mmCIF file of C-alpha atoms in Angstrom:
data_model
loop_
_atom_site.group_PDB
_atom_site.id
_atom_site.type_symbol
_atom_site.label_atom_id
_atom_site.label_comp_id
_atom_site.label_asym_id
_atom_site.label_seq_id
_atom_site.Cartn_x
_atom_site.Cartn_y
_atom_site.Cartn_z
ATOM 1 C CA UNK J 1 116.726 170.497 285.455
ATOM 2 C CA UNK J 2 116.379 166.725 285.704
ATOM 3 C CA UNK J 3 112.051 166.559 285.703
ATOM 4 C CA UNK J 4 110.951 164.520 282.990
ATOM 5 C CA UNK J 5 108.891 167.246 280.775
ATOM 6 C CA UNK J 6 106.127 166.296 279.174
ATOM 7 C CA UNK J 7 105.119 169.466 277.095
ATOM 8 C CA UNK J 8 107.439 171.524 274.949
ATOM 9 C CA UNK J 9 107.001 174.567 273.177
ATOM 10 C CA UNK J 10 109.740 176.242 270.591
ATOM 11 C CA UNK J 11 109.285 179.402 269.380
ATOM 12 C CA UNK J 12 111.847 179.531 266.138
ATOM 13 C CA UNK J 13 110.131 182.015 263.694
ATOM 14 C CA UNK J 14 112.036 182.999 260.375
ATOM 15 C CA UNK J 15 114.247 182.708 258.663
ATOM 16 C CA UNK J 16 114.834 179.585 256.709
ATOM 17 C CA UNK J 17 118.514 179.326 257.585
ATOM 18 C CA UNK J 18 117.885 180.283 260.833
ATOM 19 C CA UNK J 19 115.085 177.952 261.323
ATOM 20 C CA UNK J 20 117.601 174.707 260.229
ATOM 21 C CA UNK J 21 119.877 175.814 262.767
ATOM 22 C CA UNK J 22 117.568 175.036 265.112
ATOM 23 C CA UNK J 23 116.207 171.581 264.176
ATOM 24 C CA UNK J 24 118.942 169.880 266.411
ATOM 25 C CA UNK J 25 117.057 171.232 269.194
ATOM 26 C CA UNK J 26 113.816 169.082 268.736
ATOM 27 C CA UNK J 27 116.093 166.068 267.973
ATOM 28 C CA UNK J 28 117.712 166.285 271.531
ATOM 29 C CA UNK J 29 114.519 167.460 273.308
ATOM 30 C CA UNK J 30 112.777 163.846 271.887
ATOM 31 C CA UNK J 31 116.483 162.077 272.675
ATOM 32 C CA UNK J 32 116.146 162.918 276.520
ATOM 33 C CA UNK J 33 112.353 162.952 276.722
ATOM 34 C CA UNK J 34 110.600 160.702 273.865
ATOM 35 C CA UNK J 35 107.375 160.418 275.724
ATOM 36 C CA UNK J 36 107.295 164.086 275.291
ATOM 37 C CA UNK J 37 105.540 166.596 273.058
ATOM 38 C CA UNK J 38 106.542 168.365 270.839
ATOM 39 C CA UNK J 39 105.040 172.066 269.780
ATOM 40 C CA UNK J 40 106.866 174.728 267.484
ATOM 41 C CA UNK J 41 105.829 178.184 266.245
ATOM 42 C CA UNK J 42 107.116 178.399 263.012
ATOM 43 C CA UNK J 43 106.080 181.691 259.733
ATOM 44 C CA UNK J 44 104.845 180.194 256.577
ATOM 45 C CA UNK J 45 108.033 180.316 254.281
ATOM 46 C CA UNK J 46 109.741 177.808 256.430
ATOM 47 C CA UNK J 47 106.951 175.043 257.531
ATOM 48 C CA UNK J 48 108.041 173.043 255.205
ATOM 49 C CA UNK J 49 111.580 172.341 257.217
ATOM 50 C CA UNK J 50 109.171 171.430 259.905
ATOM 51 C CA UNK J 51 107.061 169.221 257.875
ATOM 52 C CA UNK J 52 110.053 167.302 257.237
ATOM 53 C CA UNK J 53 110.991 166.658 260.791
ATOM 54 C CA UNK J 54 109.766 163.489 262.667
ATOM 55 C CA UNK J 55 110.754 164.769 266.181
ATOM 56 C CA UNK J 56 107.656 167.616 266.104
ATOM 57 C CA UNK J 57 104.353 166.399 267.231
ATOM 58 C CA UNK J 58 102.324 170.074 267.105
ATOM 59 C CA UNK J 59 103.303 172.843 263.973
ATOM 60 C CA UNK J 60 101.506 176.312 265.130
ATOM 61 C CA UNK J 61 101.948 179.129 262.204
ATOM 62 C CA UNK J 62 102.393 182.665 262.916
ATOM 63 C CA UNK J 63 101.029 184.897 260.206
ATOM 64 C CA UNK J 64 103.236 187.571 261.033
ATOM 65 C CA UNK J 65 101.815 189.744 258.341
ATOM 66 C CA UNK J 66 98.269 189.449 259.164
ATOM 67 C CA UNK J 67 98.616 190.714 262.296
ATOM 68 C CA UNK J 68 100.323 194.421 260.819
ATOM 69 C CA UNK J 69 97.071 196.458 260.409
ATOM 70 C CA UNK J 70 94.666 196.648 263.503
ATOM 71 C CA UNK J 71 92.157 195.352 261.729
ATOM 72 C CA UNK J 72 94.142 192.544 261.227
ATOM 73 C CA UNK J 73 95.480 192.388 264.896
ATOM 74 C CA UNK J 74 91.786 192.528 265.650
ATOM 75 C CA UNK J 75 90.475 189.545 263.739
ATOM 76 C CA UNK J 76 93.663 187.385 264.957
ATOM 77 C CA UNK J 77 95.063 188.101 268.121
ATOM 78 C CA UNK J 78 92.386 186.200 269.836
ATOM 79 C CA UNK J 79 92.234 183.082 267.864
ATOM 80 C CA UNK J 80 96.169 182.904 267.995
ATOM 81 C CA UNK J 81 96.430 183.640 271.692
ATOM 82 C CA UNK J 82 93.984 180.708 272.139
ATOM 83 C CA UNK J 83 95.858 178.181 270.432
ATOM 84 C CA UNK J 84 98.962 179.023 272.174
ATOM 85 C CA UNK J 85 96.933 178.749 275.655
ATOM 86 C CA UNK J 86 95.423 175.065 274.516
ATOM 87 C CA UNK J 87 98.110 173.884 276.885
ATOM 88 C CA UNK J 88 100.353 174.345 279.520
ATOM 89 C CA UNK J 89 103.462 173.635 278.479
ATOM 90 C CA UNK J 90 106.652 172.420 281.285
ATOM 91 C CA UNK J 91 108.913 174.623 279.435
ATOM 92 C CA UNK J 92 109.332 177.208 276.606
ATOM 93 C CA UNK J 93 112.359 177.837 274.547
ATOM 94 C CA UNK J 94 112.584 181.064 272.434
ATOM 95 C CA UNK J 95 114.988 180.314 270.024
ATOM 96 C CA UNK J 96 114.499 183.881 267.836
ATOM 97 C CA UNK J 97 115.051 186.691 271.202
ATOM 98 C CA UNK J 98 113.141 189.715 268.838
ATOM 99 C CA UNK J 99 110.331 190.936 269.984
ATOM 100 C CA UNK J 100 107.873 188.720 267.909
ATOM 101 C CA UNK J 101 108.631 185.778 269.479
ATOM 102 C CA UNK J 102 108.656 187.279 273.106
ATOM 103 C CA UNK J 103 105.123 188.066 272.797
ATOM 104 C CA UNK J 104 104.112 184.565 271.914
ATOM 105 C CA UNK J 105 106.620 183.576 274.599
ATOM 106 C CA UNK J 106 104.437 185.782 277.060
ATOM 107 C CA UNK J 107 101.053 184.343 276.227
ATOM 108 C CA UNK J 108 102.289 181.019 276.433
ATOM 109 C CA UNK J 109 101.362 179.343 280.286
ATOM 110 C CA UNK J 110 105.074 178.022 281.500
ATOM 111 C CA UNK J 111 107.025 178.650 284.622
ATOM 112 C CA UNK J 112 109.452 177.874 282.903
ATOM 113 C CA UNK J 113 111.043 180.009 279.708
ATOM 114 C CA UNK J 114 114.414 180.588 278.303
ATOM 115 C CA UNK J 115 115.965 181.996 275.415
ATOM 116 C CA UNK J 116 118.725 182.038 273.785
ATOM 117 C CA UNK J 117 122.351 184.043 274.687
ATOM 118 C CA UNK J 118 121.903 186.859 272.762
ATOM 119 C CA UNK J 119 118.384 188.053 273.037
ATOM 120 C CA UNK J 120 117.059 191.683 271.648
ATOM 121 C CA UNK J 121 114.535 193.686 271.273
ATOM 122 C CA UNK J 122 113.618 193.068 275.085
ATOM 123 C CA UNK J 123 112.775 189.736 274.896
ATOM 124 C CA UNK J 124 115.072 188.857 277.600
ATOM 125 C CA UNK J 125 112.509 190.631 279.898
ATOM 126 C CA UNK J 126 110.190 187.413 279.097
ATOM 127 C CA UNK J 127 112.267 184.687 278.571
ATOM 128 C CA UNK J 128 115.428 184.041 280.952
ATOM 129 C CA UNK J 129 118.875 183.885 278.623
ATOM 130 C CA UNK J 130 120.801 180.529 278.497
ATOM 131 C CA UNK J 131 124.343 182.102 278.822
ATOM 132 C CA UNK J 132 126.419 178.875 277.936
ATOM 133 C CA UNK J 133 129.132 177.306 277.356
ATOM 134 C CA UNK J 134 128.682 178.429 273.520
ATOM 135 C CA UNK J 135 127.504 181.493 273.883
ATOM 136 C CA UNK J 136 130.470 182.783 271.529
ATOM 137 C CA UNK J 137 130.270 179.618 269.473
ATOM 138 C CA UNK J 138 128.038 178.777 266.647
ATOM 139 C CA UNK J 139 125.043 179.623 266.403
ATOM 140 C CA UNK J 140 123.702 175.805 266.168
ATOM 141 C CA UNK J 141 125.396 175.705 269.236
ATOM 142 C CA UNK J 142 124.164 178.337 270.931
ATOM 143 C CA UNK J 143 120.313 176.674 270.418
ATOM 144 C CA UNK J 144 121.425 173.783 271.608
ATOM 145 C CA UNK J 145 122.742 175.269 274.724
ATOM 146 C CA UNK J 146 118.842 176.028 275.597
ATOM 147 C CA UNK J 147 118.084 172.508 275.270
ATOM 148 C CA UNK J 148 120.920 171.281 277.541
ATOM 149 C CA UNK J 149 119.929 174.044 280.363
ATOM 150 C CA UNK J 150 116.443 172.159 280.298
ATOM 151 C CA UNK J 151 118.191 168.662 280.817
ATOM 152 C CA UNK J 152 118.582 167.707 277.624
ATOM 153 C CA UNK J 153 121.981 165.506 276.926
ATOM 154 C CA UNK J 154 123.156 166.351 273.381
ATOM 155 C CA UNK J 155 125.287 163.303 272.569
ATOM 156 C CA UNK J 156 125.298 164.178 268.965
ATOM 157 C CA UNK J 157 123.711 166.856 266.760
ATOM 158 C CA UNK J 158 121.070 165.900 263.994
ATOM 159 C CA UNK J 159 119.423 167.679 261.951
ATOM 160 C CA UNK J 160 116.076 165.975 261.546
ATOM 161 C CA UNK J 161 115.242 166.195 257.916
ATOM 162 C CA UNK J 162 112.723 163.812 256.622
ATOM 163 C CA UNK J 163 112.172 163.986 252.411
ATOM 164 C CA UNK J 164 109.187 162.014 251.608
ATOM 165 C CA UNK J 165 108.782 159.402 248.643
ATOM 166 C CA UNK J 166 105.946 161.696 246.858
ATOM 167 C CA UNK J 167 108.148 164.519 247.347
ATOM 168 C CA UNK J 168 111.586 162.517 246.088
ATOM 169 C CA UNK J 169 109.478 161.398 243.213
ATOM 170 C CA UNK J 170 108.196 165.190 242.355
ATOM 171 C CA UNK J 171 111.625 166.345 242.665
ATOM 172 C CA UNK J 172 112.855 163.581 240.058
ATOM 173 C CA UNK J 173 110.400 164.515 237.541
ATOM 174 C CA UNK J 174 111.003 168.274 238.224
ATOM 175 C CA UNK J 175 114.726 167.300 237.516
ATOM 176 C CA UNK J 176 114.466 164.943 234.404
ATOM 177 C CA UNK J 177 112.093 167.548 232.865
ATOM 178 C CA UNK J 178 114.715 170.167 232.844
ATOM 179 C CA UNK J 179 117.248 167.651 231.677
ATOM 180 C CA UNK J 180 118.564 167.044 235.026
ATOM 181 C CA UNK J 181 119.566 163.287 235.919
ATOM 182 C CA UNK J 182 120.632 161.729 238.981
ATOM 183 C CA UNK J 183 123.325 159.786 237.186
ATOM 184 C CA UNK J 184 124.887 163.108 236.170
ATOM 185 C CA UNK J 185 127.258 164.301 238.923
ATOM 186 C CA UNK J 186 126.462 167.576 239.264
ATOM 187 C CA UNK J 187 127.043 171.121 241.595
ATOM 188 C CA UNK J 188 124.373 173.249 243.084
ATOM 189 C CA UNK J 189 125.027 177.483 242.776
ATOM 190 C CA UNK J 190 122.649 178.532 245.394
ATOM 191 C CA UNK J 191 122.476 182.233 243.518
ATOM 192 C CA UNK J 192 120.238 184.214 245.949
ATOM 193 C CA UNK J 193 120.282 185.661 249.696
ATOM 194 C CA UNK J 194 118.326 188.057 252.010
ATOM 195 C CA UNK J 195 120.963 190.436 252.362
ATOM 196 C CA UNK J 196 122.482 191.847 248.817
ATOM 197 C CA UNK J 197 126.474 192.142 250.546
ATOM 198 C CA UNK J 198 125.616 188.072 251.160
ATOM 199 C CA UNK J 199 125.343 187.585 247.015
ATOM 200 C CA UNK J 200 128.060 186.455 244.682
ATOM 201 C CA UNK J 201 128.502 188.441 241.294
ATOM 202 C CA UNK J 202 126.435 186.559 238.434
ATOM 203 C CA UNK J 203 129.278 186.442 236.281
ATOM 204 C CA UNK J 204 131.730 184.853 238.559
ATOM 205 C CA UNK J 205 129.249 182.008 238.959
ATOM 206 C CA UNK J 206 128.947 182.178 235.071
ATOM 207 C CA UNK J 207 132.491 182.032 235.223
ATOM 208 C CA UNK J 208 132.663 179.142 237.234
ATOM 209 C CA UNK J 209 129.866 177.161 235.566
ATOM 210 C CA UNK J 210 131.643 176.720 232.241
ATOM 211 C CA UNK J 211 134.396 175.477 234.435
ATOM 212 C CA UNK J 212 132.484 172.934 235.987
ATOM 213 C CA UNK J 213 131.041 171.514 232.487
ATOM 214 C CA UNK J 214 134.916 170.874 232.144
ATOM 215 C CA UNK J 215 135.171 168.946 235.009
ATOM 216 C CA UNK J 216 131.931 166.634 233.362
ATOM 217 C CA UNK J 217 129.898 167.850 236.265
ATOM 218 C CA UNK J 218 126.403 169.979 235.553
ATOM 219 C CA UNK J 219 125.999 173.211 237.330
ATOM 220 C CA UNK J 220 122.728 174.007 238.625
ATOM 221 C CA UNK J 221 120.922 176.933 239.532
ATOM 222 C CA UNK J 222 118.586 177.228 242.457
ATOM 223 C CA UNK J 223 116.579 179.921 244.326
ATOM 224 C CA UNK J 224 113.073 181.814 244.470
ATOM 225 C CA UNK J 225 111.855 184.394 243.863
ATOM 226 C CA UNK J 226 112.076 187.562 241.045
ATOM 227 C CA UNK J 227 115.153 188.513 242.011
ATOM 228 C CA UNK J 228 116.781 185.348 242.085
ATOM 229 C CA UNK J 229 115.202 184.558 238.558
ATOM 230 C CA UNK J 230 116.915 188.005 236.780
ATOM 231 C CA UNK J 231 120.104 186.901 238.776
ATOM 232 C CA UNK J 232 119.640 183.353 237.178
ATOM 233 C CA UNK J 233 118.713 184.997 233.773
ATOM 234 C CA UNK J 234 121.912 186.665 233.972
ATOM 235 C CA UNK J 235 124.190 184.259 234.322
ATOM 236 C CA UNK J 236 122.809 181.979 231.831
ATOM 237 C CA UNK J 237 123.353 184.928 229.257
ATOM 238 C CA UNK J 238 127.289 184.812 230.010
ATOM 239 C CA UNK J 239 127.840 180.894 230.149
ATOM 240 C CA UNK J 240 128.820 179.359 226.767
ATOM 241 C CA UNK J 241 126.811 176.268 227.644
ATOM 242 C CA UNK J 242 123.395 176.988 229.671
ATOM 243 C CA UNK J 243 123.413 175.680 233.243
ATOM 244 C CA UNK J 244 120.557 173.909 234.634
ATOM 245 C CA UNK J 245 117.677 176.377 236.116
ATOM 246 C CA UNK J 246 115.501 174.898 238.840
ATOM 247 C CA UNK J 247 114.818 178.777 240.205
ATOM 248 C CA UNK J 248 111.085 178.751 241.211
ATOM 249 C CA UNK J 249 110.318 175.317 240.008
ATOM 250 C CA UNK J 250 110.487 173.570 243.619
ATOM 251 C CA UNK J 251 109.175 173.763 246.815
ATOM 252 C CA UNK J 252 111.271 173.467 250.197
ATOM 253 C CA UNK J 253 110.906 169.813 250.469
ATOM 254 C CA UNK J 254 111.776 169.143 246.623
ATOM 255 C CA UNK J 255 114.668 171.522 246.782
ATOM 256 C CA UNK J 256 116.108 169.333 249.764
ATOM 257 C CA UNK J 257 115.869 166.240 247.609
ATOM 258 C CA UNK J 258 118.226 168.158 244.747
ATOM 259 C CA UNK J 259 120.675 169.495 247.052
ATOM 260 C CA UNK J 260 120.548 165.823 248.519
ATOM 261 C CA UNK J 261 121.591 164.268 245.859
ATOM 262 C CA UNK J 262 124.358 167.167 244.661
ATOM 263 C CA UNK J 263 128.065 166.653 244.225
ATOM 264 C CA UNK J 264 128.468 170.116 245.741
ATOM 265 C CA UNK J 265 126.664 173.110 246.969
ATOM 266 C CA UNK J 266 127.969 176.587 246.435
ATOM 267 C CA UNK J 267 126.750 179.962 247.701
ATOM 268 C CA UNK J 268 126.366 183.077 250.414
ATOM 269 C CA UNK J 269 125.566 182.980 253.821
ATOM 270 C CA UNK J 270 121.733 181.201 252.891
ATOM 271 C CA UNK J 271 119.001 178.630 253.834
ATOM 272 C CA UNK J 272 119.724 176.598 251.056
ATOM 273 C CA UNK J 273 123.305 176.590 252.020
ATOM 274 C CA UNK J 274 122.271 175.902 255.556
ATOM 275 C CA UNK J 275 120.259 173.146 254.458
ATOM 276 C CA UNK J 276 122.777 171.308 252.250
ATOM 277 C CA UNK J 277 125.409 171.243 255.335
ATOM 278 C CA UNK J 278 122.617 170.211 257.448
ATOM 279 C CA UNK J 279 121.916 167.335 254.905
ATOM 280 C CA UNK J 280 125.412 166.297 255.107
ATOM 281 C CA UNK J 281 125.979 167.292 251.361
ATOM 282 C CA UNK J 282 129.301 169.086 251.140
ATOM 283 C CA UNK J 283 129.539 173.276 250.772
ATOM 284 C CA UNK J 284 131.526 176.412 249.915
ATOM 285 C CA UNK J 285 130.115 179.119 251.544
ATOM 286 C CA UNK J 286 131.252 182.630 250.724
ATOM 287 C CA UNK J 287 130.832 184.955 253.819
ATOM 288 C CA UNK J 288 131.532 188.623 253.675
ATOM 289 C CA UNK J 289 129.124 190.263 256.469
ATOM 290 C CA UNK J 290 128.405 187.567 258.055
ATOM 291 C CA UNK J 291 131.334 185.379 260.237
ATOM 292 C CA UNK J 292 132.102 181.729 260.533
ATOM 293 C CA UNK J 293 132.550 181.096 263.613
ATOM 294 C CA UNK J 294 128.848 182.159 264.335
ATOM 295 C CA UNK J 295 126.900 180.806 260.685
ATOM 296 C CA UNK J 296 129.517 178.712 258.776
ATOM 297 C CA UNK J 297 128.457 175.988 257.697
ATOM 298 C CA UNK J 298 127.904 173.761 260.040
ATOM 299 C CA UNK J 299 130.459 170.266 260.771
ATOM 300 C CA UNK J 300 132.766 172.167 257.813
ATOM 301 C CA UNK J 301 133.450 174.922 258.685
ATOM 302 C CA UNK J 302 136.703 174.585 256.707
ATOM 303 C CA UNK J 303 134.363 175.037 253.861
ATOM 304 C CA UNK J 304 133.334 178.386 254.935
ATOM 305 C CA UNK J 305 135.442 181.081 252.467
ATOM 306 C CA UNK J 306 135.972 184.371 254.475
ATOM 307 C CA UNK J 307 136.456 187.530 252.306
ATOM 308 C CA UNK J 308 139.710 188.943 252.386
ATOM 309 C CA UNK J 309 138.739 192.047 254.429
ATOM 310 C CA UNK J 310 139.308 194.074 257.662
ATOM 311 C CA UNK J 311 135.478 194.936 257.671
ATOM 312 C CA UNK J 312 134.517 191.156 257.253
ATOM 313 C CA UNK J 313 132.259 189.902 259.797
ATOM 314 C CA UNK J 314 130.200 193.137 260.377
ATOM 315 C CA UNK J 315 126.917 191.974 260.145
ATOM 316 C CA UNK J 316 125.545 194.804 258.446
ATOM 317 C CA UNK J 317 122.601 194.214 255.329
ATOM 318 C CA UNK J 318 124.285 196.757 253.127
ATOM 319 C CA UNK J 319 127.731 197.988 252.987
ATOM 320 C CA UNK J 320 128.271 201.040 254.264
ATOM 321 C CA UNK J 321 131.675 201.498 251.717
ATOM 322 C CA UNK J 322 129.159 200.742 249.105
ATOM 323 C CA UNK J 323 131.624 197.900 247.778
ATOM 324 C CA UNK J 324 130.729 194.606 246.478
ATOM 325 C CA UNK J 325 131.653 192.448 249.681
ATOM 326 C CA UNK J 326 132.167 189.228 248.325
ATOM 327 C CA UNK J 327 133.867 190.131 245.225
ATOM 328 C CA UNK J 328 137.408 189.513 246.445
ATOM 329 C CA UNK J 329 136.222 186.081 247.018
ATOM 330 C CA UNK J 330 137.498 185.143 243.109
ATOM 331 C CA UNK J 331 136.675 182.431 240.958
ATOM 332 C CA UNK J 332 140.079 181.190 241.140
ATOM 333 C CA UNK J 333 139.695 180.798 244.978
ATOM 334 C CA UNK J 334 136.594 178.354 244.529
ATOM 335 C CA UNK J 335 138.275 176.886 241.514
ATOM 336 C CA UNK J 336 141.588 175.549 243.878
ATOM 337 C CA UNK J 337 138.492 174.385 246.549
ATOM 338 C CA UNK J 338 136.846 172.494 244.679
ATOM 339 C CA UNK J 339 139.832 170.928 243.127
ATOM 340 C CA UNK J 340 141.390 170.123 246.745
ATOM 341 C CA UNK J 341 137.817 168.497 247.043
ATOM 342 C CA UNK J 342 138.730 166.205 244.657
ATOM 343 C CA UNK J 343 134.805 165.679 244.148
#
């Protein structure tokens, strides 16, 4: 496909993680066509990530949940359906394949739409699947392999993250006021995820934590959320010398500034994760349901620690063994990482 398109629409819904993986796509679309524009459909939790990214001319928000009760459906389908018909777009890319993102894929007016490899919940009965040459590769990858079937070269992968100066400074004072400082080296725990099998115990991380203080390096909590606070509560309970909590005190943008500026970032298969490899910042990511070679993190993938288990990779939300999944992933293990870091 060598036409020079003018109009672009992504449809990348949910979930956070899922939603950086994708942000190398608008960097090569505006690489091979910057005259181009740029729309994305994007849920409220992660706008923010889109905020941030200079490459995306139009934002369109789907309030999935207003759109659950007919008298909801009722009151928005129209509006929505209009907004996605303002234009005609040369080509649509449906970078989620669930049925969600079909349907805005099918109201949208394009001769052209694709997906990506592995599309469900018949959304490949809307948009055409890019089977290519990653389709067993990462998942990063695999988005990217859309872009390149529409004629986009992909000469390097970005991930277009822009952190504004308000937001920097927000983030500093949200740091210093919980005695945070950017001349203390420091290592993020990135304590919560989605899926409970994707969670480290609370008191290995405790465990950990009052290593790190050894090491003259502050450990810091992040995450959002109830659960994520109770996990954070817990944790600070078993260190000997209290970490630093930023759960629930920043938003999206903010949080990218900390992780930005971190030593380290440590934690499940998660956005924040996600976001930190995508920032460049160095990670240990503990995987248990989830593999590697699909969602590691991404450009160190040697970081990516792999439970010791035949079941690993089975990409399952709750363990049908009803064992803790990551909990042969020791302490001692991350200990000997970060040490052959030499941070």
């Amino acid at each position: 496909m060598s036409e020079n398109l003018k109009n672009i629409l992504v449809v990348k819904l949910s979930a956070i993680g899922d939603v950086i993986h994708a942000l190398p796509v608008s960097y090569a679309i505006k690489e091979t066509f910057p005259d181009s524009k740029l729309t994305w459909v994007v849920e409220p939790p992660a706008y923010d990530l889109l905020k941030m990214n200079p490459y995306i001319d139009k934002i369109i928000v789907f309030h999935k949940k207003e759109f659950k009760t007919l008298k909801g459906l009722a009151r928005n389908f129209f509006p929505f359906k209009k907004e996605i018909q303002a234009e005609n777009y040369d080509a649509v890319l449906d970078l989620q394949g669930l049925f969600k993102s079909a349907a805005i894929a099918f109201f949208a007016q394009s001769n052209i739409k694709l997906g990506i490899c592995n599309m469900r919940e018949l959304s490949n009965k809307i948009s055409k699947p890019v089977i290519g040459e990653h389709a067993q590769g990462h998942i990063v990858e695999r988005y990217l392999d859309t872009a390149r079937a529409i004629g986009c070269r992909v000469d390097k992968v970005v991930f277009p993250i822009k952190i504004s100066p308000e937001e920097s400074l927000k983030a500093i004072e949200i740091m210093t006021h919980a005695g945070l400082y950017e001349t203390n080296p420091y290592i993020v725990f990135a304590i919560g995820a989605n899926w409970s099998n994707k969670r480290w115990r609370t008191d290995f991380f405790a465990e950990l934590g009052d290593w790190i203080y050894n090491l003259n390096m502050v450990p810091v909590i992040i995450g959002g959320g109830d659960l994520d606070e109770n996990r954070a509560e817990e944790i600070i309970s078993q260190m000997k010398i209290p970490p630093i909590n930023l759960v629930n005190k920043t938003n999206l943008i903010q949080l990218a500034y900390v992780i930005k500026k971190a030593r380290l970032v440590i934690g499940g298969d998660t956005g924040p994760v996600h976001l930190a490899a995508g920032l460049g910042v160095r990670t240990l990511m503990l995987m248990g349901p989830t593999d590697a070679n699909r969602n590691g993190a991404y450009g160190q993938i040697e970081n990516s620690i792999e439970v010791d288990r035949d079941c690993k990779g089975c990409w399952k939300r709750a363990c049908p063994k009803n064992e803790d999944c990551l909990e042969k992933i020791s302490v001692q293990i991350i200990k000997d990482k970060i040490l052959a870091m030499q941070l």
